[in-house]
Amino acid sequence: MFFDCINDEKDWFLHLFQFFFVYLQQNNHRNMSNNQRNVMLNRLKAALAEQGKTNRWLSEQLGKSENTVSRWCANKVQPSIQQLNEIASVLDVDVRSLITSTKSI
């Protein structure tokens, strides 16, 4: 049996936790529609490219980790409204230009 190879309770709990963590991640990803996976809510990546700036530059200006800025630019997570205002100030753009429009022109 699987649990026979586990020496103590701590190891057993750790293996069980890892199993459920991976299981939940995989199922959460499967249950998301394609629209939920690919929604682009912010334009940070485009705004940086338009100005010839990098994620690293923005992270230094904001005092945030490169990983955080990278996740924002990839639309994996979204910056708060306050953070968007800071980003707009640093980039010297209107905050509205950092958000994807909900209406087509």
JSON list of N, CA, C and O in Angstrom, two decimals, residues 25-62:
[
{"chain": "A", "resi": 25, "resn": "GLN", "atom": "N", "xyz": [-5.06, 22.22, -7.85]},
{"chain": "A", "resi": 25, "resn": "GLN", "atom": "CA", "xyz": [-4.53, 23.09, -8.89]},
{"chain": "A", "resi": 25, "resn": "GLN", "atom": "C", "xyz": [-4.95, 22.60, -10.27]},
{"chain": "A", "resi": 25, "resn": "GLN", "atom": "O", "xyz": [-5.39, 23.37, -11.11]},
{"chain": "A", "resi": 26, "resn": "GLN", "atom": "N", "xyz": [-4.81, 21.29, -10.51]},
{"chain": "A", "resi": 26, "resn": "GLN", "atom": "CA", "xyz": [-5.15, 20.74, -11.81]},
{"chain": "A", "resi": 26, "resn": "GLN", "atom": "C", "xyz": [-6.64, 20.88, -12.09]},
{"chain": "A", "resi": 26, "resn": "GLN", "atom": "O", "xyz": [-7.04, 21.24, -13.19]},
{"chain": "A", "resi": 27, "resn": "ASN", "atom": "N", "xyz": [-7.47, 20.60, -11.11]},
{"chain": "A", "resi": 27, "resn": "ASN", "atom": "CA", "xyz": [-8.91, 20.68, -11.32]},
{"chain": "A", "resi": 27, "resn": "ASN", "atom": "C", "xyz": [-9.37, 22.12, -11.47]},
{"chain": "A", "resi": 27, "resn": "ASN", "atom": "O", "xyz": [-10.28, 22.40, -12.25]},
{"chain": "A", "resi": 28, "resn": "ASN", "atom": "N", "xyz": [-8.78, 23.04, -10.74]},
{"chain": "A", "resi": 28, "resn": "ASN", "atom": "CA", "xyz": [-9.14, 24.45, -10.89]},
{"chain": "A", "resi": 28, "resn": "ASN", "atom": "C", "xyz": [-8.82, 24.92, -12.30]},
{"chain": "A", "resi": 28, "resn": "ASN", "atom": "O", "xyz": [-9.61, 25.60, -12.92]},
{"chain": "A", "resi": 29, "resn": "HIS", "atom": "N", "xyz": [-7.67, 24.51, -12.82]},
{"chain": "A", "resi": 29, "resn": "HIS", "atom": "CA", "xyz": [-7.28, 24.90, -14.17]},
{"chain": "A", "resi": 29, "resn": "HIS", "atom": "C", "xyz": [-8.23, 24.30, -15.20]},
{"chain": "A", "resi": 29, "resn": "HIS", "atom": "O", "xyz": [-8.63, 24.95, -16.14]},
{"chain": "A", "resi": 30, "resn": "ARG", "atom": "N", "xyz": [-8.62, 23.04, -15.01]},
{"chain": "A", "resi": 30, "resn": "ARG", "atom": "CA", "xyz": [-9.53, 22.37, -15.93]},
{"chain": "A", "resi": 30, "resn": "ARG", "atom": "C", "xyz": [-10.92, 23.00, -15.93]},
{"chain": "A", "resi": 30, "resn": "ARG", "atom": "O", "xyz": [-11.59, 23.03, -16.95]},
{"chain": "A", "resi": 31, "resn": "ASN", "atom": "N", "xyz": [-11.36, 23.48, -14.78]},
{"chain": "A", "resi": 31, "resn": "ASN", "atom": "CA", "xyz": [-12.71, 24.03, -14.66]},
{"chain": "A", "resi": 31, "resn": "ASN", "atom": "C", "xyz": [-12.84, 25.45, -15.19]},
{"chain": "A", "resi": 31, "resn": "ASN", "atom": "O", "xyz": [-13.93, 25.94, -15.37]},
{"chain": "A", "resi": 32, "resn": "MET", "atom": "N", "xyz": [-11.71, 26.10, -15.40]},
{"chain": "A", "resi": 32, "resn": "MET", "atom": "CA", "xyz": [-11.76, 27.46, -15.93]},
{"chain": "A", "resi": 32, "resn": "MET", "atom": "C", "xyz": [-12.05, 27.40, -17.43]},
{"chain": "A", "resi": 32, "resn": "MET", "atom": "O", "xyz": [-11.50, 26.57, -18.15]},
{"chain": "A", "resi": 33, "resn": "SER", "atom": "N", "xyz": [-12.89, 28.27, -17.90]},
{"chain": "A", "resi": 33, "resn": "SER", "atom": "CA", "xyz": [-13.15, 28.34, -19.34]},
{"chain": "A", "resi": 33, "resn": "SER", "atom": "C", "xyz": [-11.95, 28.98, -20.02]},
{"chain": "A", "resi": 33, "resn": "SER", "atom": "O", "xyz": [-11.11, 29.60, -19.38]},
{"chain": "A", "resi": 34, "resn": "ASN", "atom": "N", "xyz": [-11.89, 28.85, -21.33]},
{"chain": "A", "resi": 34, "resn": "ASN", "atom": "CA", "xyz": [-10.80, 29.47, -22.07]},
{"chain": "A", "resi": 34, "resn": "ASN", "atom": "C", "xyz": [-10.81, 30.98, -21.89]},
{"chain": "A", "resi": 34, "resn": "ASN", "atom": "O", "xyz": [-9.77, 31.62, -21.82]},
{"chain": "A", "resi": 35, "resn": "ASN", "atom": "N", "xyz": [-12.00, 31.58, -21.78]},
{"chain": "A", "resi": 35, "resn": "ASN", "atom": "CA", "xyz": [-12.09, 33.02, -21.58]},
{"chain": "A", "resi": 35, "resn": "ASN", "atom": "C", "xyz": [-11.46, 33.43, -20.26]},
{"chain": "A", "resi": 35, "resn": "ASN", "atom": "O", "xyz": [-10.81, 34.46, -20.17]},
{"chain": "A", "resi": 36, "resn": "GLN", "atom": "N", "xyz": [-11.68, 32.66, -19.20]},
{"chain": "A", "resi": 36, "resn": "GLN", "atom": "CA", "xyz": [-11.12, 33.00, -17.90]},
{"chain": "A", "resi": 36, "resn": "GLN", "atom": "C", "xyz": [-9.60, 32.89, -17.91]},
{"chain": "A", "resi": 36, "resn": "GLN", "atom": "O", "xyz": [-8.93, 33.63, -17.24]},
{"chain": "A", "resi": 37, "resn": "ARG", "atom": "N", "xyz": [-9.06, 31.96, -18.67]},
{"chain": "A", "resi": 37, "resn": "ARG", "atom": "CA", "xyz": [-7.61, 31.76, -18.70]},
{"chain": "A", "resi": 37, "resn": "ARG", "atom": "C", "xyz": [-6.90, 32.84, -19.48]},
{"chain": "A", "resi": 37, "resn": "ARG", "atom": "O", "xyz": [-5.77, 33.16, -19.20]},
{"chain": "A", "resi": 38, "resn": "ASN", "atom": "N", "xyz": [-7.55, 33.39, -20.51]},
{"chain": "A", "resi": 38, "resn": "ASN", "atom": "CA", "xyz": [-6.87, 34.28, -21.43]},
{"chain": "A", "resi": 38, "resn": "ASN", "atom": "C", "xyz": [-7.35, 35.73, -21.39]},
{"chain": "A", "resi": 38, "resn": "ASN", "atom": "O", "xyz": [-7.06, 36.49, -22.28]},
{"chain": "A", "resi": 39, "resn": "VAL", "atom": "N", "xyz": [-8.08, 36.11, -20.37]},
{"chain": "A", "resi": 39, "resn": "VAL", "atom": "CA", "xyz": [-8.60, 37.47, -20.30]},
{"chain": "A", "resi": 39, "resn": "VAL", "atom": "C", "xyz": [-7.46, 38.44, -20.02]},
{"chain": "A", "resi": 39, "resn": "VAL", "atom": "O", "xyz": [-6.66, 38.23, -19.12]},
{"chain": "A", "resi": 40, "resn": "MET", "atom": "N", "xyz": [-7.39, 39.47, -20.84]},
{"chain": "A", "resi": 40, "resn": "MET", "atom": "CA", "xyz": [-6.38, 40.49, -20.64]},
{"chain": "A", "resi": 40, "resn": "MET", "atom": "C", "xyz": [-7.08, 41.70, -20.02]},
{"chain": "A", "resi": 40, "resn": "MET", "atom": "O", "xyz": [-7.77, 42.45, -20.71]},
{"chain": "A", "resi": 41, "resn": "LEU", "atom": "N", "xyz": [-6.92, 41.88, -18.71]},
{"chain": "A", "resi": 41, "resn": "LEU", "atom": "CA", "xyz": [-7.58, 42.98, -18.02]},
{"chain": "A", "resi": 41, "resn": "LEU", "atom": "C", "xyz": [-6.75, 44.25, -18.01]},
{"chain": "A", "resi": 41, "resn": "LEU", "atom": "O", "xyz": [-7.29, 45.34, -17.95]},
{"chain": "A", "resi": 42, "resn": "ASN", "atom": "N", "xyz": [-5.44, 44.10, -18.01]},
{"chain": "A", "resi": 42, "resn": "ASN", "atom": "CA", "xyz": [-4.61, 45.30, -18.01]},
{"chain": "A", "resi": 42, "resn": "ASN", "atom": "C", "xyz": [-3.70, 45.32, -19.24]},
{"chain": "A", "resi": 42, "resn": "ASN", "atom": "O", "xyz": [-3.50, 44.31, -19.89]},
{"chain": "A", "resi": 43, "resn": "ARG", "atom": "N", "xyz": [-3.17, 46.49, -19.53]},
{"chain": "A", "resi": 43, "resn": "ARG", "atom": "CA", "xyz": [-2.29, 46.71, -20.68]},
{"chain": "A", "resi": 43, "resn": "ARG", "atom": "C", "xyz": [-0.87, 47.06, -20.24]},
{"chain": "A", "resi": 43, "resn": "ARG", "atom": "O", "xyz": [-0.16, 47.78, -20.95]},
{"chain": "A", "resi": 44, "resn": "LEU", "atom": "N", "xyz": [-0.46, 46.57, -19.10]},
{"chain": "A", "resi": 44, "resn": "LEU", "atom": "CA", "xyz": [0.86, 46.95, -18.59]},
{"chain": "A", "resi": 44, "resn": "LEU", "atom": "C", "xyz": [1.99, 46.56, -19.55]},
{"chain": "A", "resi": 44, "resn": "LEU", "atom": "O", "xyz": [2.90, 47.34, -19.81]},
{"chain": "A", "resi": 45, "resn": "LYS", "atom": "N", "xyz": [1.92, 45.35, -20.06]},
{"chain": "A", "resi": 45, "resn": "LYS", "atom": "CA", "xyz": [2.95, 44.87, -20.97]},
{"chain": "A", "resi": 45, "resn": "LYS", "atom": "C", "xyz": [3.04, 45.78, -22.20]},
{"chain": "A", "resi": 45, "resn": "LYS", "atom": "O", "xyz": [4.13, 46.18, -22.62]},
{"chain": "A", "resi": 46, "resn": "ALA", "atom": "N", "xyz": [1.88, 46.13, -22.77]},
{"chain": "A", "resi": 46, "resn": "ALA", "atom": "CA", "xyz": [1.84, 47.00, -23.94]},
{"chain": "A", "resi": 46, "resn": "ALA", "atom": "C", "xyz": [2.34, 48.41, -23.61]},
{"chain": "A", "resi": 46, "resn": "ALA", "atom": "O", "xyz": [3.09, 49.00, -24.38]},
{"chain": "A", "resi": 47, "resn": "ALA", "atom": "N", "xyz": [1.91, 48.93, -22.46]},
{"chain": "A", "resi": 47, "resn": "ALA", "atom": "CA", "xyz": [2.32, 50.28, -22.07]},
{"chain": "A", "resi": 47, "resn": "ALA", "atom": "C", "xyz": [3.83, 50.36, -21.87]},
{"chain": "A", "resi": 47, "resn": "ALA", "atom": "O", "xyz": [4.47, 51.35, -22.27]},
{"chain": "A", "resi": 48, "resn": "LEU", "atom": "N", "xyz": [4.41, 49.34, -21.26]},
{"chain": "A", "resi": 48, "resn": "LEU", "atom": "CA", "xyz": [5.87, 49.31, -21.08]},
{"chain": "A", "resi": 48, "resn": "LEU", "atom": "C", "xyz": [6.56, 49.24, -22.43]},
{"chain": "A", "resi": 48, "resn": "LEU", "atom": "O", "xyz": [7.55, 49.94, -22.67]},
{"chain": "A", "resi": 49, "resn": "ALA", "atom": "N", "xyz": [6.06, 48.39, -23.32]},
{"chain": "A", "resi": 49, "resn": "ALA", "atom": "CA", "xyz": [6.66, 48.24, -24.65]},
{"chain": "A", "resi": 49, "resn": "ALA", "atom": "C", "xyz": [6.59, 49.55, -25.44]},
{"chain": "A", "resi": 49, "resn": "ALA", "atom": "O", "xyz": [7.55, 49.93, -26.12]},
{"chain": "A", "resi": 50, "resn": "GLU", "atom": "N", "xyz": [5.46, 50.24, -25.34]},
{"chain": "A", "resi": 50, "resn": "GLU", "atom": "CA", "xyz": [5.29, 51.52, -26.04]},
{"chain": "A", "resi": 50, "resn": "GLU", "atom": "C", "xyz": [6.33, 52.54, -25.62]},
{"chain": "A", "resi": 50, "resn": "GLU", "atom": "O", "xyz": [6.72, 53.40, -26.41]},
{"chain": "A", "resi": 51, "resn": "GLN", "atom": "N", "xyz": [6.77, 52.46, -24.37]},
{"chain": "A", "resi": 51, "resn": "GLN", "atom": "CA", "xyz": [7.76, 53.41, -23.85]},
{"chain": "A", "resi": 51, "resn": "GLN", "atom": "C", "xyz": [9.18, 52.84, -23.83]},
{"chain": "A", "resi": 51, "resn": "GLN", "atom": "O", "xyz": [10.10, 53.51, -23.37]},
{"chain": "A", "resi": 52, "resn": "GLY", "atom": "N", "xyz": [9.33, 51.63, -24.30]},
{"chain": "A", "resi": 52, "resn": "GLY", "atom": "CA", "xyz": [10.65, 51.01, -24.32]},
{"chain": "A", "resi": 52, "resn": "GLY", "atom": "C", "xyz": [11.17, 50.69, -22.92]},
{"chain": "A", "resi": 52, "resn": "GLY", "atom": "O", "xyz": [12.38, 50.68, -22.69]},
{"chain": "A", "resi": 53, "resn": "LYS", "atom": "N", "xyz": [10.27, 50.43, -21.99]},
{"chain": "A", "resi": 53, "resn": "LYS", "atom": "CA", "xyz": [10.63, 50.13, -20.60]},
{"chain": "A", "resi": 53, "resn": "LYS", "atom": "C", "xyz": [10.49, 48.63, -20.36]},
{"chain": "A", "resi": 53, "resn": "LYS", "atom": "O", "xyz": [9.79, 47.93, -21.08]},
{"chain": "A", "resi": 54, "resn": "THR", "atom": "N", "xyz": [11.13, 48.16, -19.30]},
{"chain": "A", "resi": 54, "resn": "THR", "atom": "CA", "xyz": [11.10, 46.74, -18.98]},
{"chain": "A", "resi": 54, "resn": "THR", "atom": "C", "xyz": [10.38, 46.49, -17.65]},
{"chain": "A", "resi": 54, "resn": "THR", "atom": "O", "xyz": [10.18, 47.43, -16.87]},
{"chain": "A", "resi": 55, "resn": "ASN", "atom": "N", "xyz": [10.05, 45.24, -17.42]},
{"chain": "A", "resi": 55, "resn": "ASN", "atom": "CA", "xyz": [9.46, 44.85, -16.14]},
{"chain": "A", "resi": 55, "resn": "ASN", "atom": "C", "xyz": [10.42, 45.21, -15.00]},
{"chain": "A", "resi": 55, "resn": "ASN", "atom": "O", "xyz": [9.99, 45.66, -13.95]},
{"chain": "A", "resi": 56, "resn": "ARG", "atom": "N", "xyz": [11.70, 44.97, -15.23]},
{"chain": "A", "resi": 56, "resn": "ARG", "atom": "CA", "xyz": [12.70, 45.25, -14.20]},
{"chain": "A", "resi": 56, "resn": "ARG", "atom": "C", "xyz": [12.69, 46.75, -13.85]},
{"chain": "A", "resi": 56, "resn": "ARG", "atom": "O", "xyz": [12.73, 47.12, -12.68]},
{"chain": "A", "resi": 57, "resn": "TRP", "atom": "N", "xyz": [12.65, 47.59, -14.87]},
{"chain": "A", "resi": 57, "resn": "TRP", "atom": "CA", "xyz": [12.64, 49.03, -14.63]},
{"chain": "A", "resi": 57, "resn": "TRP", "atom": "C", "xyz": [11.42, 49.42, -13.79]},
{"chain": "A", "resi": 57, "resn": "TRP", "atom": "O", "xyz": [11.54, 50.16, -12.81]},
{"chain": "A", "resi": 58, "resn": "LEU", "atom": "N", "xyz": [10.25, 48.89, -14.17]},
{"chain": "A", "resi": 58, "resn": "LEU", "atom": "CA", "xyz": [9.03, 49.23, -13.43]},
{"chain": "A", "resi": 58, "resn": "LEU", "atom": "C", "xyz": [9.10, 48.71, -11.99]},
{"chain": "A", "resi": 58, "resn": "LEU", "atom": "O", "xyz": [8.72, 49.42, -11.06]},
{"chain": "A", "resi": 59, "resn": "SER", "atom": "N", "xyz": [9.61, 47.51, -11.81]},
{"chain": "A", "resi": 59, "resn": "SER", "atom": "CA", "xyz": [9.70, 46.96, -10.46]},
{"chain": "A", "resi": 59, "resn": "SER", "atom": "C", "xyz": [10.62, 47.81, -9.59]},
{"chain": "A", "resi": 59, "resn": "SER", "atom": "O", "xyz": [10.34, 48.03, -8.41]},
{"chain": "A", "resi": 60, "resn": "GLU", "atom": "N", "xyz": [11.70, 48.32, -10.16]},
{"chain": "A", "resi": 60, "resn": "GLU", "atom": "CA", "xyz": [12.62, 49.20, -9.41]},
{"chain": "A", "resi": 60, "resn": "GLU", "atom": "C", "xyz": [11.94, 50.51, -9.06]},
{"chain": "A", "resi": 60, "resn": "GLU", "atom": "O", "xyz": [12.11, 51.03, -7.95]},
{"chain": "A", "resi": 61, "resn": "GLN", "atom": "N", "xyz": [11.17, 51.07, -9.99]},
{"chain": "A", "resi": 61, "resn": "GLN", "atom": "CA", "xyz": [10.50, 52.34, -9.75]},
{"chain": "A", "resi": 61, "resn": "GLN", "atom": "C", "xyz": [9.44, 52.23, -8.65]},
{"chain": "A", "resi": 61, "resn": "GLN", "atom": "O", "xyz": [9.24, 53.16, -7.87]},
{"chain": "A", "resi": 62, "resn": "LEU", "atom": "N", "xyz": [8.77, 51.07, -8.60]},
{"chain": "A", "resi": 62, "resn": "LEU", "atom": "CA", "xyz": [7.69, 50.87, -7.64]},
{"chain": "A", "resi": 62, "resn": "LEU", "atom": "C", "xyz": [8.14, 50.24, -6.33]},
{"chain": "A", "resi": 62, "resn": "LEU", "atom": "O", "xyz": [7.37, 50.18, -5.37]}
]
